[in-house]
XYZ file of C-alpha atoms in Angstrom:
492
model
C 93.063 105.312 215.974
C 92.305 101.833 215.600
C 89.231 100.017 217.337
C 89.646 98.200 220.984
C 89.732 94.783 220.857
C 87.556 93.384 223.214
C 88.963 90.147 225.155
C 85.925 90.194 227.438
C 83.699 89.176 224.835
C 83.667 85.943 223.710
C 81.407 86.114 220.239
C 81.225 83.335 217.723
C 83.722 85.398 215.536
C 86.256 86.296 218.222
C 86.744 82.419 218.862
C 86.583 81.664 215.283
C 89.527 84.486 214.972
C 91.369 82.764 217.529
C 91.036 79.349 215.922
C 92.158 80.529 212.810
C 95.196 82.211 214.462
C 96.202 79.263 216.358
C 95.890 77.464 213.081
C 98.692 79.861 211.786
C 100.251 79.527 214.658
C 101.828 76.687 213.611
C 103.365 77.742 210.616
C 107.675 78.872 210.874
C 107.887 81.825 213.133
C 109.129 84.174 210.550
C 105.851 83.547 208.469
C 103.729 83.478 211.674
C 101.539 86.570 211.548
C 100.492 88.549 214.773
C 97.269 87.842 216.925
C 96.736 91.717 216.424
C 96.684 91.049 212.769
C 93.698 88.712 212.505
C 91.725 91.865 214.753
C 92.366 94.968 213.555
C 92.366 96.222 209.931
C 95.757 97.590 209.621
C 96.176 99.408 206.291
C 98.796 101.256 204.496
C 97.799 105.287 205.934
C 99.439 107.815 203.666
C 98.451 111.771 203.912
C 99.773 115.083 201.861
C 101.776 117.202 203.756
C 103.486 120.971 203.959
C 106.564 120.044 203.060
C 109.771 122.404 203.384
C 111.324 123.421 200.348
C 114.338 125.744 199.133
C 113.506 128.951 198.102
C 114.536 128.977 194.358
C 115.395 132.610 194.428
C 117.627 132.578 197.523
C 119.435 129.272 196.580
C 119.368 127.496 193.266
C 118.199 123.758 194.494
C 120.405 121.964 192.114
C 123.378 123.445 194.555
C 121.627 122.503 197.815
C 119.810 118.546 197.667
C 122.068 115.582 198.168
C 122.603 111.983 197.409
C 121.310 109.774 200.820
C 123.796 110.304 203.870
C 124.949 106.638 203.600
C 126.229 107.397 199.903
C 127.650 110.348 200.454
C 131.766 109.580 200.215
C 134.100 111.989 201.845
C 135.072 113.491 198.482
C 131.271 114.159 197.948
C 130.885 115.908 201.654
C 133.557 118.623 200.856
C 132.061 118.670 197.113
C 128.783 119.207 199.422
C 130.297 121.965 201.056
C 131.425 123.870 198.513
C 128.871 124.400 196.479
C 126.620 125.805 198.617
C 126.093 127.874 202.386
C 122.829 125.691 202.232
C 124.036 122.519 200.856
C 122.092 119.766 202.932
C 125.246 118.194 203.674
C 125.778 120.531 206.622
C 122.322 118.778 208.171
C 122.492 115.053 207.241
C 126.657 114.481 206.736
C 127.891 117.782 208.959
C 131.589 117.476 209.381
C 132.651 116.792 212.939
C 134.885 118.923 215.005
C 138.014 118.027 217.297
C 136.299 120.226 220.053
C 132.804 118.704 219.873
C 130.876 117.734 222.980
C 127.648 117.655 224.516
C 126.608 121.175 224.543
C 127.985 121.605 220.728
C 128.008 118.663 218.159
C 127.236 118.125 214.689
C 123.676 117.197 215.542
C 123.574 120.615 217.507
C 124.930 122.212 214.662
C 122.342 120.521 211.717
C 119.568 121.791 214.102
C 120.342 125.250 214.100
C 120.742 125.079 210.992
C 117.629 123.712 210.000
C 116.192 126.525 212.277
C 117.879 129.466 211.129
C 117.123 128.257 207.349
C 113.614 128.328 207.896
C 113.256 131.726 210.049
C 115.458 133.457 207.039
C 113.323 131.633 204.491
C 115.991 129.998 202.641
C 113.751 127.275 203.471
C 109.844 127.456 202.538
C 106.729 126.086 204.032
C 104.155 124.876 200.945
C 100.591 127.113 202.189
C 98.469 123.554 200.776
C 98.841 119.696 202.540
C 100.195 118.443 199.550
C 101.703 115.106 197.859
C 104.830 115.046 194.865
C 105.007 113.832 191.849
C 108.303 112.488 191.702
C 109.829 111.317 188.208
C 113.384 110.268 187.808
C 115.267 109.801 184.326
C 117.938 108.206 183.576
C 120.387 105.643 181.900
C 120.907 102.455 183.048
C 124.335 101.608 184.191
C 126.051 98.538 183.120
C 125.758 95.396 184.746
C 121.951 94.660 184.049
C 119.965 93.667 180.845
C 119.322 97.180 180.382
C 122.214 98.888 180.079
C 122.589 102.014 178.523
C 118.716 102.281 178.161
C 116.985 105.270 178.885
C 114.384 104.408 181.366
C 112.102 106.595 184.007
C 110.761 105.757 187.350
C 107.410 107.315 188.888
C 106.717 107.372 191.959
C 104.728 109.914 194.656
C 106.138 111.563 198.002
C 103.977 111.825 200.466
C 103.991 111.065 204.397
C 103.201 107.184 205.613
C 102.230 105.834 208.828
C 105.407 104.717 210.528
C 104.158 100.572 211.582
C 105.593 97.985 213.311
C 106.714 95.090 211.154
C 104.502 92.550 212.920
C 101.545 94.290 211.714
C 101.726 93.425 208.187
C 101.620 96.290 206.353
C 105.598 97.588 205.626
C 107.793 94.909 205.452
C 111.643 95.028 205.155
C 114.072 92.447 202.923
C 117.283 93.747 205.128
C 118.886 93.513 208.469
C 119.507 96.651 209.911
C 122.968 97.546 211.887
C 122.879 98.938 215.159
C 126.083 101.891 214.941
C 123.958 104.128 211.326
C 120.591 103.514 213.440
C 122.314 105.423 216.624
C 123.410 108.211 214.425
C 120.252 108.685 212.313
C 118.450 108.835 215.630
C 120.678 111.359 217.168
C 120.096 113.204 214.154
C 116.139 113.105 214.522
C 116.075 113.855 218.151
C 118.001 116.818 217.485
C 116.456 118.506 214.008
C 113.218 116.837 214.673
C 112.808 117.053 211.007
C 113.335 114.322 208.104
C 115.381 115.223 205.148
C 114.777 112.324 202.375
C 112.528 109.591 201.548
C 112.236 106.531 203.006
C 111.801 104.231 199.225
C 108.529 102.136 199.555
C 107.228 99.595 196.795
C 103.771 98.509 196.516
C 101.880 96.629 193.889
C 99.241 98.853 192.708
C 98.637 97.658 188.858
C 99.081 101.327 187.768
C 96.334 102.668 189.229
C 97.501 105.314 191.522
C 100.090 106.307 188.756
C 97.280 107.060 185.885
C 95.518 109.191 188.817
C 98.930 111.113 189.400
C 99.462 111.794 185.004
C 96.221 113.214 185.280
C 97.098 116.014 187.862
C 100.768 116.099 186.935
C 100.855 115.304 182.947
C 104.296 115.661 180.941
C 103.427 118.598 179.963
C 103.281 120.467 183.117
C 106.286 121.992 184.529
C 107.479 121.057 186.892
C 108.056 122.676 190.230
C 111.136 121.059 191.031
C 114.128 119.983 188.051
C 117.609 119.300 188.899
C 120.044 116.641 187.329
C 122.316 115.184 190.154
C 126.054 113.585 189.609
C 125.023 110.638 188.140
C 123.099 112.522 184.931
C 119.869 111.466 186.499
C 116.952 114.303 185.709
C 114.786 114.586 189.063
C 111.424 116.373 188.798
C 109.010 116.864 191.203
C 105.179 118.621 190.902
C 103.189 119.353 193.805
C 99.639 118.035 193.771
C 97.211 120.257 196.177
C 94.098 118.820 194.906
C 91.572 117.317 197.437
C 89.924 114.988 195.160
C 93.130 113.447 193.803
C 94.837 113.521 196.846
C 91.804 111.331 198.112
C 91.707 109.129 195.094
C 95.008 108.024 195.975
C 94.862 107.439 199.621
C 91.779 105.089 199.007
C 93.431 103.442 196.611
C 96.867 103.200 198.876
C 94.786 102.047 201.712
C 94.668 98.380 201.724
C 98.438 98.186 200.045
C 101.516 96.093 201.338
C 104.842 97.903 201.649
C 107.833 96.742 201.102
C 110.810 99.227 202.162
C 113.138 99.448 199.035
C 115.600 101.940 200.186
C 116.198 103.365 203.602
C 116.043 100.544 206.771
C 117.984 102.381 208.862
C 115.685 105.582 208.632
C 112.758 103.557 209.086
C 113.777 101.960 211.975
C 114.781 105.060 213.776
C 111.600 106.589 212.720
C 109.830 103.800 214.484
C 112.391 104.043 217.510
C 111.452 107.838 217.828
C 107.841 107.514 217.736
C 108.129 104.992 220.240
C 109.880 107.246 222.411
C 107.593 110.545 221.906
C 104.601 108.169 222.452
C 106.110 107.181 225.804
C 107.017 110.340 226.980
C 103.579 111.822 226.072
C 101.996 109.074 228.385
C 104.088 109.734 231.210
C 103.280 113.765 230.991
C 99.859 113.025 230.497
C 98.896 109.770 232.949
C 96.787 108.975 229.684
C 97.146 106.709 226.301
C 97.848 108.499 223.547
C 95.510 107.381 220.600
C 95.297 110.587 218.642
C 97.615 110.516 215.560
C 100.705 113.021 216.103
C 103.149 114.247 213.363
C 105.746 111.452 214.511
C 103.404 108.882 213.721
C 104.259 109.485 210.374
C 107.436 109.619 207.993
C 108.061 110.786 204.389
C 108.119 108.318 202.171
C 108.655 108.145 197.981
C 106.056 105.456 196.971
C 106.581 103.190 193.448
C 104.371 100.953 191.842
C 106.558 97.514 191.031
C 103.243 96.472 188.894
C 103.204 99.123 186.360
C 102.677 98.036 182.880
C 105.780 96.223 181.105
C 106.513 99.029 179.432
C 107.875 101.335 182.383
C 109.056 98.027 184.645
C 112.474 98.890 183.023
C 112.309 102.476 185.503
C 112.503 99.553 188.886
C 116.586 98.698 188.366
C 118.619 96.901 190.949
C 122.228 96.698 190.428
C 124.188 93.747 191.389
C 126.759 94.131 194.554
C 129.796 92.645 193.699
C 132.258 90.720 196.587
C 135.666 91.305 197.211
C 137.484 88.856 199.695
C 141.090 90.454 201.237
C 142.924 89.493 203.810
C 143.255 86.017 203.882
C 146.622 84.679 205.068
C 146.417 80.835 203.284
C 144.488 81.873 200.045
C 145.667 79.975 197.058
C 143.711 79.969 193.647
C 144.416 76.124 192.840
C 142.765 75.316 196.117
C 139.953 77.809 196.248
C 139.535 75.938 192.568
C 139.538 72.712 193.992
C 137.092 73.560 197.254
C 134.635 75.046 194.985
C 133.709 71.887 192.904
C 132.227 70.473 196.206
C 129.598 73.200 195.699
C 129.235 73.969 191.876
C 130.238 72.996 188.770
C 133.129 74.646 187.407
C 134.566 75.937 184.336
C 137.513 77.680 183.711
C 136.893 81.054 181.261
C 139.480 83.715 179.846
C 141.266 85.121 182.803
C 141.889 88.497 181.375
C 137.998 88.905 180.455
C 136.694 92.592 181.053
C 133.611 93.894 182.736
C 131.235 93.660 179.476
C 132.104 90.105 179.028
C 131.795 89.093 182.616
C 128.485 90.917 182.656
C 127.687 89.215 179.629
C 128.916 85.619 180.582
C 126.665 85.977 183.738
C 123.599 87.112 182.137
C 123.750 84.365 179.801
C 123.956 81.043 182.423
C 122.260 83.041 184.870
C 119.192 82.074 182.514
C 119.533 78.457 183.509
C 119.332 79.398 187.714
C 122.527 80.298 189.957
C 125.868 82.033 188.058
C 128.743 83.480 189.908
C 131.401 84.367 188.160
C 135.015 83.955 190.706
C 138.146 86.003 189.109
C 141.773 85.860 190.557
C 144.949 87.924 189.513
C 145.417 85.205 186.764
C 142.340 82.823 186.563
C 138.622 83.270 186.195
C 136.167 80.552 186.809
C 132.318 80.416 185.878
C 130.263 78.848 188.730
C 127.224 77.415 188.037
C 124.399 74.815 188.838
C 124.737 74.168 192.912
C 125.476 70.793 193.837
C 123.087 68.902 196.796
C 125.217 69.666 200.158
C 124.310 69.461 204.024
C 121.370 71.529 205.048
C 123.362 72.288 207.634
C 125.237 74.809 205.651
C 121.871 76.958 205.074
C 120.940 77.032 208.540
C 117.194 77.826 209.003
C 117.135 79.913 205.744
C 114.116 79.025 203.755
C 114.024 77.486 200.099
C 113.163 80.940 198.590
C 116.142 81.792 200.316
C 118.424 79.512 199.830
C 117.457 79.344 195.721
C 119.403 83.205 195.792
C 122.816 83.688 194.102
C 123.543 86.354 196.625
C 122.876 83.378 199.353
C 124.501 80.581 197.601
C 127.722 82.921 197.529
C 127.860 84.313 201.175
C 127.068 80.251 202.522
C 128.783 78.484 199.958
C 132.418 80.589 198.675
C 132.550 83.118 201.655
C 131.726 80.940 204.631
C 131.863 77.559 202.843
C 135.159 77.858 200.622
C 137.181 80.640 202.497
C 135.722 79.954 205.645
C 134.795 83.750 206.440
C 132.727 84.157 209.311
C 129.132 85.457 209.256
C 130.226 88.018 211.928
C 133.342 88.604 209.667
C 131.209 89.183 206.815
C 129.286 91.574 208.649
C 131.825 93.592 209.944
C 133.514 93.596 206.647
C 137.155 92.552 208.373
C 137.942 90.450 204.862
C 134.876 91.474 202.208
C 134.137 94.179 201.001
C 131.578 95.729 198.480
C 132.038 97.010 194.602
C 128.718 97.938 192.414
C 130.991 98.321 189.012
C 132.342 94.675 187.782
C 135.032 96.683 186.450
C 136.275 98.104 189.506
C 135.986 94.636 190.821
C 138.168 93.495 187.850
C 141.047 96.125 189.002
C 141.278 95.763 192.210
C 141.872 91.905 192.253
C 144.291 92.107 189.214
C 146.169 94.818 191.407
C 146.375 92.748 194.175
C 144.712 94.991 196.357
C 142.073 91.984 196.900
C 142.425 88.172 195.696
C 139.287 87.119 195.032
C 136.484 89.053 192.864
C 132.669 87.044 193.338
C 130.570 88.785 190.725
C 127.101 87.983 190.440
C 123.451 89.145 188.481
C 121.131 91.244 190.566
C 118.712 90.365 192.812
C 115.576 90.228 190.720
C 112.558 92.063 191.956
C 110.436 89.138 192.001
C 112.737 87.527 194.395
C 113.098 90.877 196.468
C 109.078 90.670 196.851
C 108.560 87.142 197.322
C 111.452 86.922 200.345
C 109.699 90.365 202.316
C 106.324 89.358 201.987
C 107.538 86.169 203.700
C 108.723 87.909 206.720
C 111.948 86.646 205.565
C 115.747 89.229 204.314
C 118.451 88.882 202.237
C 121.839 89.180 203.432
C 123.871 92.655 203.986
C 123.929 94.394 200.287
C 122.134 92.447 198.414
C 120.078 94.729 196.423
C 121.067 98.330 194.840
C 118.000 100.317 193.862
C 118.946 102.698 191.174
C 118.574 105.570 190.823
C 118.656 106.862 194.319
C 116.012 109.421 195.890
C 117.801 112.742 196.307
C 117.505 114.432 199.566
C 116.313 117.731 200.289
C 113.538 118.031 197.553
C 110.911 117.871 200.199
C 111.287 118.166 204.035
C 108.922 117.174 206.939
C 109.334 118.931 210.020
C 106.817 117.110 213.202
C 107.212 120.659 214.785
């Protein structure tokens, strides 16, 4: 797929590649790029597709797609379930049975279904490789400068050359966990199919967008409409047409990637093809070189350069922090330990979400706000005092200049003295996107400490993955989510 790099010829340009690379070499290892990199031109490789889709007249699709498995609540599975026979659920979130075992499972189970859908056509293949317009509407939630807006995100489906990380084209922001990785990969190995997008950003100045109006203009109808739980309008058009198709995968082809939404599936994706590559080599005694279907993944693509107009349609909520649990917690103290990282000042303890939103947006202006609210206190944190680098670890500057960063080092390990593993396990935090929720649940003393904060701004989000660099565990929200089930690629 890619040209053989020669290392028994030494030209003038392979040992000026190598001292260039060893000139790198000496930069921190998370910003140290690959030898492969300086070699080979690795590219973003997207391709249309024949995706799966439900059969309109044999299920109505608004009853059968799905929020993403890992926001799918119990209350939503048996919601799932009951709307539809066909409901996606039963593949991606199938309920697990008391006599489950190897020979029967709910991976077993997703699989046949996926099988039996298709052979009974509840389940169609598109006749053209194609790639989807896909247009989301919706309101912004509260929480960001937004709010209550009515904004739209654009974006394209189409498949994506699964890469590894260290060859700089799809980079991550995240740490993945190990337990959702085993599961999604159980899932894959059984269905052999994926079921939802994996969300990729890319800065593309608008480009690829104005070629997609063209073929898929407001006025068109669309081949796909549904509104999901959350009022959001999801429409999707299928674009068959060589020439645009090829207008955007030249223009996609020397793009970075930076995975928005869905680490986990990406990761297993990656772990699978690794594993079907390896297996092919041992069947065959040979290298495998030629592309194959797992190669790839389906991916929703977004511009995060668009004109000003539409940035508004890119939203990431805030994730608020809830500490619990801990046995010597007293407010006076927390108070007290706090001033060794911030200034503080105390505000109106019985504020409500629109104010704290409000009293965040406003000194977030100035750099770091966190807003800390007890069951009778509320304190406004603000401008972070000089401390130990100690405390930040190897984290870089870009890093360490994050309110989501200044929080987990400074209040949750620094103040409470949380662990990171702790943290990570979530055995005394735990996660809230509403500020009002937040609000409840430490004046009901089912938590004692609220940590609001302002989002993550995409700049940020950009800056830290192009530096090989993450963010801690839930530090970004992407909203809307990508539904699942509007498009399926099956590798057999």
């Amino acid at each position: 797929m890619y040209p053989t790099i020669g290392f028994a010829r030494q030209s003038e340009g392979w040992r000026l590649t190598l001292r260039i690379f060893f000139l790198f070499s000496r930069f921190e290892p998370q910003l140290k790029p690959s030898l492969l990199q300086f070699c080979v031109p690795f590219m973003a490789l997207i391709s249309p597709f024949r995706a799966w889709r439900y059969d309109p007249e044999r299920v109505p699709v608004q009853l059968a797609v799905t929020q993403p498995y890992d926001k799918i609540t119990p209350a939503m599975q048996e919601h799932y379930y009951q709307a539809s026979p066909y409901n996606l659920v039963r593949i991606i979130l199938g309920k697990r049975l008391p006599g489950d075992g190897n020979a029967e499972n709910v991976y077993t189970r997703a699989a046949a279904s996926f099988q039996k859908w298709c052979q009974t056509g509840v389940l169609r293949q598109d006749l053209e490789p194609s790639i989807y317009r896909y247009s989301q509407t919706f309101r912004v939630p509260g929480g960001v400068p937004e709010s209550q807006q009515q904004a739209e995100r654009r974006g394209f489906i189409a498949l994506g050359q699964i890469e590894d990380y260290s060859a700089g084209v799809v980079f991550r922001h995240e740490q993945t966990l190990a337990k959702p990785k085993a599961d999604r990969l159980d899932l894959l190995r059984a269905s052999r199919a994926h079921f939802g997008q994996i969300f990729m950003l890319y800065s593309g100045a608008g480009k690829v967008d104005a070629v997609l109006d063209s073929a898929a203009a407001p006025d068109i109808a669309p081949d796909i409409e549904v509104t999901d739980e959350y009022d959001v309008v999801h429409r999707v058009w299928k674009i068959s047409d060589p020439s645009v198709i090829a207008s955007v995968e030249q223009h996609m082809r020397d793009r970075k990637l930076i995975i928005a939404d869905g680490h986990h599936r990406y990761e297993t994706a990656l772990t699978y093809r690794n594993e079907r590559r390896a297996a092919a080599e041992t069947a065959t005694g040979l290298k495998i070189d030629a592309p194959a279907p797992y190669d790839s993944v389906m991916m929703t693509f977004v511009d995060m350069d668009r004109p000003d107009k539409d940035r508004h349609g890119l939203v990431i909520l805030p994730t608020h922090r809830l500490a619990f649990g801990l046995p010597s917690f007293s407010p006076a103290q927390f108070q007290v330990e706090t001033r060794k990282f911030f200034n503080v000042e105390d505000v109106d303890a019985g504020i409500d979400a629109a104010r704290a939103t409000a009293i965040l947006r406003h000194a977030g202006h100035a750099g770091t706000a966190l807003l800390a609210v007890t069951a009778e206190r509320a304190f406004l944190l603000h401008s972070p005092k000089t401390v130990g680098a100690g405390l930040f670890g190897n984290l870089s500057l870009r890093q360490q200049a994050l309110d989501v960063v200044q929080l987990h080092k400074c209040l949750l390990e620094g103040v409470l003295k949380i662990s990171e593993e702790a943290i990570r396990n979530q055995q005394n935090v735990s996660y809230c996107r509403e500020a009002g929720e937040a609000l409840m649940q430490v004046r009901s003393g089912k938590v004692q400490v609220a940590l609001l904060m302002n989002p993550v701004r995409m700049e940020q989000v950009r800056d830290i993955a192009l530096a090989g660099e993450v963010l801690p565990q839930k530090s970004t929200d992407f909203y809307p989510k990508l539904l699942s089930g509007l498009t399926i690629y099956a590798l057999e």
